[in-house]
CSV table of C-alpha atoms and ligand atoms in Angstrom, one decimal:
chain,number,residue,atom,x,y,z
A,1,MET,CA,13.9,0.5,21.2
A,2,GLY,CA,15.4,-0.9,24.6
A,3,PRO,CA,17.1,0.7,27.7
A,4,LEU,CA,17.9,4.6,27.3
A,5,ARG,CA,20.9,6.0,25.4
A,6,PRO,CA,23.4,8.2,25.9
A,7,GLY,CA,22.3,11.3,23.5
A,8,GLU,CA,18.5,10.2,23.4
A,9,LEU,CA,16.3,13.3,23.7
A,10,ILE,CA,13.6,12.2,26.5
A,11,HIS,CA,10.7,13.9,28.1
A,12,LEU,CA,10.2,14.5,31.8
A,13,VAL,CA,6.7,14.7,32.4
A,14,ASP,CA,5.6,15.7,35.9
A,15,ARG,CA,2.5,14.0,37.7
A,16,LYS,CA,0.2,16.6,36.2
A,17,GLY,CA,1.4,15.9,32.6
A,18,ARG,CA,4.2,18.9,32.0
A,19,ARG,CA,6.5,18.0,30.5
A,20,TYR,CA,10.3,18.4,30.4
A,21,PRO,CA,12.6,17.7,27.5
A,22,LEU,CA,16.4,17.3,27.4
A,23,VAL,CA,18.7,15.3,25.8
A,24,LEU,CA,20.4,12.6,27.9
A,25,ARG,CA,24.3,12.6,28.5
A,26,ARG,CA,26.7,10.9,31.0
A,27,GLY,CA,27.3,13.3,33.8
A,28,GLY,CA,24.7,15.6,32.8
A,29,VAL,CA,22.2,17.4,35.7
A,30,PHE,CA,18.4,18.4,34.7
A,31,GLN,CA,17.6,21.4,36.9
A,32,PHE,CA,14.6,21.8,38.1
A,33,SER,CA,13.4,24.6,40.2
A,34,GLY,CA,16.5,24.5,41.9
A,35,GLU,CA,16.2,20.8,42.1
A,36,ASN,CA,18.6,18.4,40.6
A,37,LEU,CA,18.3,14.9,39.0
A,38,SER,CA,21.7,13.0,37.3
A,39,HIS,CA,21.1,12.1,33.7
A,40,ASP,CA,23.2,9.3,34.9
A,41,ASP,CA,20.0,8.1,36.9
A,42,LEU,CA,18.3,7.4,34.1
A,43,ILE,CA,20.4,6.0,31.2
A,44,GLY,CA,20.4,2.6,30.7
A,45,GLN,CA,17.0,2.6,32.7
A,46,ALA,CA,13.6,1.3,30.6
A,47,GLU,CA,11.7,4.3,29.3
A,48,GLY,CA,8.6,4.9,31.2
A,49,ILE,CA,10.6,4.3,34.8
A,50,GLN,CA,10.0,6.8,37.7
A,51,VAL,CA,12.7,8.8,39.0
A,52,GLU,CA,12.9,11.3,41.8
A,53,THR,CA,15.0,14.6,41.9
A,54,SER,CA,17.4,15.6,45.0
A,55,ARG,CA,13.5,16.9,47.1
A,56,GLY,CA,11.5,14.1,46.1
A,57,THR,CA,9.4,15.5,43.1
A,58,ARG,CA,8.4,13.0,40.8
A,59,PHE,CA,8.7,12.6,36.8
A,60,ASN,CA,8.7,9.4,34.4
A,61,ALA,CA,10.9,9.3,31.7
A,62,PHE,CA,9.4,8.5,28.1
A,63,ARG,CA,11.0,9.2,24.8
A,64,PRO,CA,7.7,11.5,23.2
A,65,THR,CA,6.0,10.4,20.5
A,66,LEU,CA,5.8,12.8,17.0
A,67,ALA,CA,2.6,14.1,18.7
A,68,GLU,CA,4.4,15.4,21.8
A,69,TYR,CA,7.9,16.1,20.3
A,70,VAL,CA,6.2,19.0,18.2
A,71,LEU,CA,4.5,21.4,20.8
A,72,LYS,CA,7.3,21.0,22.3
A,73,MET,CA,10.4,21.1,20.2
A,74,PRO,CA,11.5,24.9,19.5
A,75,ARG,CA,9.5,26.4,16.4
A,76,GLY,CA,11.1,29.6,14.1
A,77,ALA,CA,7.1,29.3,13.1
A,78,GLN,CA,3.5,28.2,14.0
A,79,VAL,CA,3.3,24.6,13.9
A,80,ILE,CA,0.6,22.2,12.8
A,81,TYR,CA,-1.4,21.5,16.0
A,82,PRO,CA,-1.4,17.2,16.5
A,83,LYS,CA,-5.5,16.9,15.8
A,84,ASP,CA,-4.8,19.0,12.1
A,85,LEU,CA,-1.3,16.4,11.6
A,86,GLY,CA,-3.2,13.6,11.6
A,87,THR,CA,-6.3,14.2,9.9
A,88,ILE,CA,-4.0,15.9,7.6
A,89,LEU,CA,-2.4,12.4,6.7
A,90,LEU,CA,-5.8,10.3,6.1
A,91,TRP,CA,-7.9,13.4,4.3
A,92,ALA,CA,-4.9,13.4,1.8
A,93,ASP,CA,-4.5,10.0,2.2
A,94,VAL,CA,-0.7,9.8,2.2
A,95,TYR,CA,0.8,6.9,1.6
A,96,PRO,CA,3.8,4.6,1.4
A,97,GLY,CA,5.5,5.0,-1.4
A,98,ALA,CA,4.3,8.7,-2.5
A,99,THR,CA,5.6,11.2,-4.0
A,100,VAL,CA,4.8,14.4,-2.0
A,101,VAL,CA,5.2,18.3,-2.0
A,102,GLU,CA,4.6,20.8,0.6
A,103,ALA,CA,5.0,24.2,1.3
A,104,GLY,CA,6.3,26.0,3.6
A,105,ILE,CA,8.5,23.5,5.9
A,106,GLY,CA,7.9,26.0,9.4
A,107,SER,CA,9.2,24.5,11.9
A,108,GLY,CA,8.7,20.8,10.2
A,109,ALA,CA,5.9,19.5,12.0
A,110,LEU,CA,4.3,18.5,9.1
A,111,THR,CA,7.6,17.6,7.4
A,112,MET,CA,8.1,14.8,10.2
A,113,ALA,CA,4.9,13.4,10.0
A,114,LEU,CA,4.9,12.9,6.0
A,115,LEU,CA,8.3,11.3,6.0
A,116,ARG,CA,7.4,9.2,8.4
A,117,SER,CA,4.0,8.3,6.4
A,118,VAL,CA,5.8,8.0,2.8
A,119,GLY,CA,8.2,5.6,4.3
A,120,GLU,CA,11.5,5.4,2.7
A,121,LYS,CA,10.0,4.7,-1.1
A,122,GLY,CA,8.3,7.2,-1.3
A,123,HIS,CA,9.7,11.1,-0.8
A,124,LEU,CA,8.9,14.6,0.3
A,125,THR,CA,9.6,17.9,-1.6
A,126,SER,CA,9.9,20.7,0.7
A,127,TYR,CA,9.7,24.5,-0.4
A,128,GLU,CA,10.6,27.2,1.9
A,129,ILE,CA,11.0,30.9,1.4
A,130,ARG,CA,12.9,31.7,4.8
A,131,GLU,CA,16.2,29.9,5.2
A,132,ASP,CA,15.8,30.9,9.4
A,133,PHE,CA,13.1,28.8,9.0
A,134,ALA,CA,14.4,25.9,7.2
A,135,ARG,CA,17.5,25.8,9.1
A,136,ARG,CA,15.8,25.6,12.2
A,137,ALA,CA,13.0,22.9,10.9
A,138,MET,CA,16.2,20.8,9.4
A,139,ALA,CA,17.3,20.4,13.1
A,140,ASN,CA,13.9,20.3,14.7
A,141,ILE,CA,13.7,16.9,11.6
A,142,THR,CA,17.4,15.8,12.9
A,143,ALA,CA,16.5,15.4,16.6
A,144,PHE,CA,13.9,13.9,16.2
A,145,ILE,CA,14.3,11.1,13.1
A,146,GLY,CA,18.0,11.5,12.4
A,147,SER,CA,18.8,12.4,8.9
A,148,VAL,CA,16.6,10.8,5.8
A,149,SER,CA,17.8,9.8,2.5
A,150,ASN,CA,13.9,10.9,1.2
A,151,HIS,CA,13.2,14.4,2.0
A,152,THR,CA,14.3,17.5,-0.8
A,153,LEU,CA,14.6,21.1,0.7
A,154,LYS,CA,14.1,23.5,-1.9
A,155,LEU,CA,14.7,27.1,-0.4
A,156,GLN,CA,12.3,28.5,-3.3
A,157,ASP,CA,9.3,30.6,-3.2
A,158,ILE,CA,6.5,27.8,-4.2
A,159,TYR,CA,4.0,31.1,-5.6
A,160,GLU,CA,7.1,31.3,-8.8
A,161,GLY,CA,6.8,27.5,-10.0
A,162,MET,CA,6.8,24.1,-9.4
A,163,ASP,CA,9.5,22.0,-11.4
A,164,GLU,CA,7.8,18.3,-9.9
A,165,ARG,CA,5.2,16.0,-12.2
A,166,GLU,CA,3.3,13.4,-11.5
A,167,VAL,CA,3.2,14.0,-7.8
A,168,ASP,CA,0.5,12.3,-5.8
A,169,ARG,CA,0.0,14.8,-3.2
A,170,LEU,CA,0.2,18.6,-2.2
A,171,ILE,CA,0.2,19.6,0.6
A,172,LEU,CA,0.3,23.8,1.1
A,173,ASP,CA,0.1,25.5,4.7
A,174,LEU,CA,1.8,29.1,3.3
A,175,PRO,CA,-0.9,32.3,3.7
A,176,GLU,CA,-1.6,32.8,-0.2
A,177,PRO,CA,-2.4,28.8,-1.2
A,178,TRP,CA,-4.4,29.7,-4.2
A,179,LYS,CA,-1.4,31.6,-5.9
A,180,VAL,CA,-0.1,27.8,-6.2
A,181,VAL,CA,-3.3,25.8,-7.6
A,182,PRO,CA,-1.5,26.8,-11.5
A,183,HIS,CA,1.2,24.9,-10.8
A,184,ALA,CA,-1.0,22.2,-9.0
A,185,VAL,CA,-2.7,21.3,-11.8
A,186,GLU,CA,0.2,20.9,-14.1
A,187,ALA,CA,2.3,18.8,-10.7
A,188,LEU,CA,-0.4,17.1,-10.0
A,189,ARG,CA,-1.1,13.6,-11.4
A,190,PRO,CA,-4.7,12.5,-12.4
A,191,GLY,CA,-6.1,11.4,-9.5
A,192,GLY,CA,-4.0,13.4,-7.0
A,193,ILE,CA,-5.1,15.0,-4.1
A,194,PHE,CA,-4.3,19.3,-3.6
A,195,LEU,CA,-4.8,20.4,0.7
A,196,CYS,CA,-4.2,23.4,2.6
A,197,LEU,CA,-4.7,25.0,5.4
A,198,LEU,CA,-6.2,28.0,5.9
A,199,PRO,CA,-7.3,30.2,9.2
A,200,THR,CA,-10.4,32.1,7.3
A,201,VAL,CA,-13.3,32.2,5.7
A,202,PRO,CA,-12.8,34.5,3.2
A,203,GLN,CA,-9.2,33.0,2.2
A,204,VAL,CA,-11.3,29.9,1.8
A,205,GLU,CA,-13.4,31.6,-0.2
A,206,LEU,CA,-10.5,32.2,-2.0
A,207,VAL,CA,-8.6,29.0,-2.8
A,208,MET,CA,-12.2,27.4,-3.3
A,209,ARG,CA,-12.8,30.2,-6.2
A,210,THR,CA,-9.9,29.7,-7.6
A,211,LEU,CA,-9.9,25.7,-7.1
A,212,ARG,CA,-13.5,25.5,-9.1
A,213,SER,CA,-12.0,27.6,-12.1
A,214,ALA,CA,-9.3,25.8,-12.8
A,215,ARG,CA,-12.0,23.2,-13.8
A,216,VAL,CA,-9.4,20.0,-13.4
A,217,PHE,CA,-10.5,20.1,-9.9
A,218,GLY,CA,-13.3,18.1,-8.0
A,219,PHE,CA,-14.7,16.6,-4.7
A,220,PHE,CA,-14.0,19.2,-2.7
A,221,GLU,CA,-14.1,19.3,0.8
A,222,VAL,CA,-14.2,22.3,3.5
A,223,PHE,CA,-14.0,21.4,7.2
A,224,GLU,CA,-12.3,21.9,10.7
A,225,THR,CA,-11.3,19.1,13.6
A,226,MET,CA,-12.2,20.1,16.8
A,227,LEU,CA,-10.4,17.6,19.6
A,228,ARG,CA,-12.1,18.2,23.1
A,229,THR,CA,-10.3,16.1,26.0
A,230,TRP,CA,-12.0,14.7,29.0
A,231,VAL,CA,-11.0,15.1,32.6
A,232,ILE,CA,-12.0,11.6,33.7
A,233,ASP,CA,-11.1,11.7,37.5
A,234,GLY,CA,-12.9,10.0,39.9
A,235,PRO,CA,-16.4,11.2,40.3
A,236,SER,CA,-15.2,14.5,38.1
A,237,VAL,CA,-16.0,13.3,34.4
A,238,ARG,CA,-16.4,16.1,32.5
A,239,PRO,CA,-14.6,17.9,29.3
A,240,ASP,CA,-12.0,19.4,30.3
A,241,HIS,CA,-12.1,23.7,30.9
A,242,ARG,CA,-9.7,24.8,28.3
A,243,MET,CA,-9.1,23.5,24.4
A,244,VAL,CA,-7.2,24.4,21.7
A,245,ALA,CA,-10.3,25.0,19.4
A,246,HIS,CA,-9.7,26.9,16.2
A,247,THR,CA,-6.5,25.9,14.3
A,248,ALA,CA,-7.2,26.2,11.2
A,249,PHE,CA,-10.0,24.9,7.9
A,250,LEU,CA,-8.8,22.3,5.9
A,251,THR,CA,-9.8,22.6,2.0
A,252,VAL,CA,-9.4,19.2,-0.1
A,253,ALA,CA,-9.8,19.0,-3.3
A,254,ARG,CA,-9.2,16.1,-6.2
A,255,LYS,CA,-7.4,16.2,-9.4
A,256,VAL,CA,-9.4,14.6,-12.3
A,257,ALA,CA,-8.3,13.3,-15.6
A,258,SER,CA,-10.4,14.8,-18.2
A,259,ARG,CA,-11.0,18.8,-18.2
A,260,SER,CA,-15.2,18.4,-19.4
A,261,THR,CA,-15.3,15.6,-16.7
A,262,THR,CA,-14.1,18.3,-13.4
A,263,TYR,CA,-16.3,20.9,-15.3
A,264,LEU,CA,-19.7,18.3,-14.7
A,265,LEU,CA,-18.4,17.8,-11.2
A,266,ASN,CA,-18.0,21.6,-10.7
A,267,ASP,CA,-21.5,22.4,-12.1
A,268,PHE,CA,-23.4,19.7,-10.0
A,269,SER,CA,-21.1,21.0,-7.0
A,270,GLU,CA,-22.3,24.3,-7.3
A,271,SER,CA,-26.0,23.5,-8.1
A,272,ALA,CA,-26.5,21.0,-5.5
A,273,PRO,CA,-29.1,22.0,-3.0
A,274,GLN,CA,-28.1,22.7,0.5
A,275,LYS,CA,-29.4,20.3,3.3
B,1,SAM,C1,2.5,28.4,9.3
B,1,SAM,S1,4.0,28.0,8.4
B,1,SAM,C2,4.3,26.4,7.9
B,1,SAM,C3,4.4,25.5,9.3
B,1,SAM,C4,4.4,23.9,9.0
B,1,SAM,N1,3.7,23.5,8.4
B,1,SAM,C5,4.7,23.3,10.7
B,1,SAM,O1,4.1,22.2,10.7
B,1,SAM,O2,6.2,23.5,10.9
B,1,SAM,C6,4.5,28.5,6.9
B,1,SAM,C7,5.3,28.9,6.3
B,1,SAM,O3,5.3,29.2,5.3
B,1,SAM,C8,6.3,29.4,4.6
B,1,SAM,N2,5.7,30.0,3.0
B,1,SAM,C9,5.2,31.4,2.7
B,1,SAM,N3,5.4,31.7,2.1
B,1,SAM,C10,6.0,30.8,1.1
B,1,SAM,C11,6.5,30.5,-0.3
B,1,SAM,N4,5.8,31.3,-1.7
B,1,SAM,N5,7.2,29.7,-0.8
B,1,SAM,C12,7.3,28.8,0.5
B,1,SAM,N6,6.9,29.3,1.4
B,1,SAM,C13,6.5,29.5,1.9
B,1,SAM,C14,6.4,30.8,5.7
B,1,SAM,O4,8.3,31.4,5.5
B,1,SAM,C15,6.5,30.1,7.1
B,1,SAM,O5,7.3,28.7,6.8
């Protein structure tokens, strides 16, 4: 990566961990509560360098991680939080070389996580119905990872259908994923994974009923992730007072090869004793 360069997006981070994004420009000036910091003091320096504004406020300069970037980037739609992004990548088992479809693209947070994980040999297709959101997302993606050759954006309603076949992973972050289940039956390869995010229990119940009645899915999992950060400051060792608690329930299903096998799986999971 080397020293900080003009044109790069960086975050200035203050003592309290507050972040201020900026794109470095020769001759540029960062203004903060009446204080100034010249971009030229940062260009050519090593990442992490500490700098002072005209009145002595200190910041460290870093290239943001993906988790940091998604929380600060311009948003069209609500983004998926980092705690869920990380979980999705493992529970949907997004691997280098995978063929993945997602909907909708929103602000592009999940898109970036998926593009990194499928790598250059994989492919991601993103469905989105709102052109303004798609434009915003593509700008966010380009600003963070540059131009990519393994991404297809479709300005299409995924409820109407999917052209893709032999898809390895299908990841849905939209209000009515049960409307995509009939298309997922055709699009996913045997062993493929369906994953959706939903904020409420009635939505989860409906998607689960739809998945079960499709009779090609099994190995269902429904869960949410909680991330509770802690303060470690001398004798003060305790959980933070605030946390992002509920974001979404994740529903995961595996497409199994034959309808008869799935039928047995579904029967078993319906009648399994409650623990
Ligand atoms: C919550 S946002 C997705 C956020 C995104 N996952 C992210 O991390 O930035 C939901 C998106 O789904 C899109 N959407 C809703 N219904 C859709 C449909 N039928 N087909 C395609 N996209 C749809 C919305 O326009 C919106 O951009």
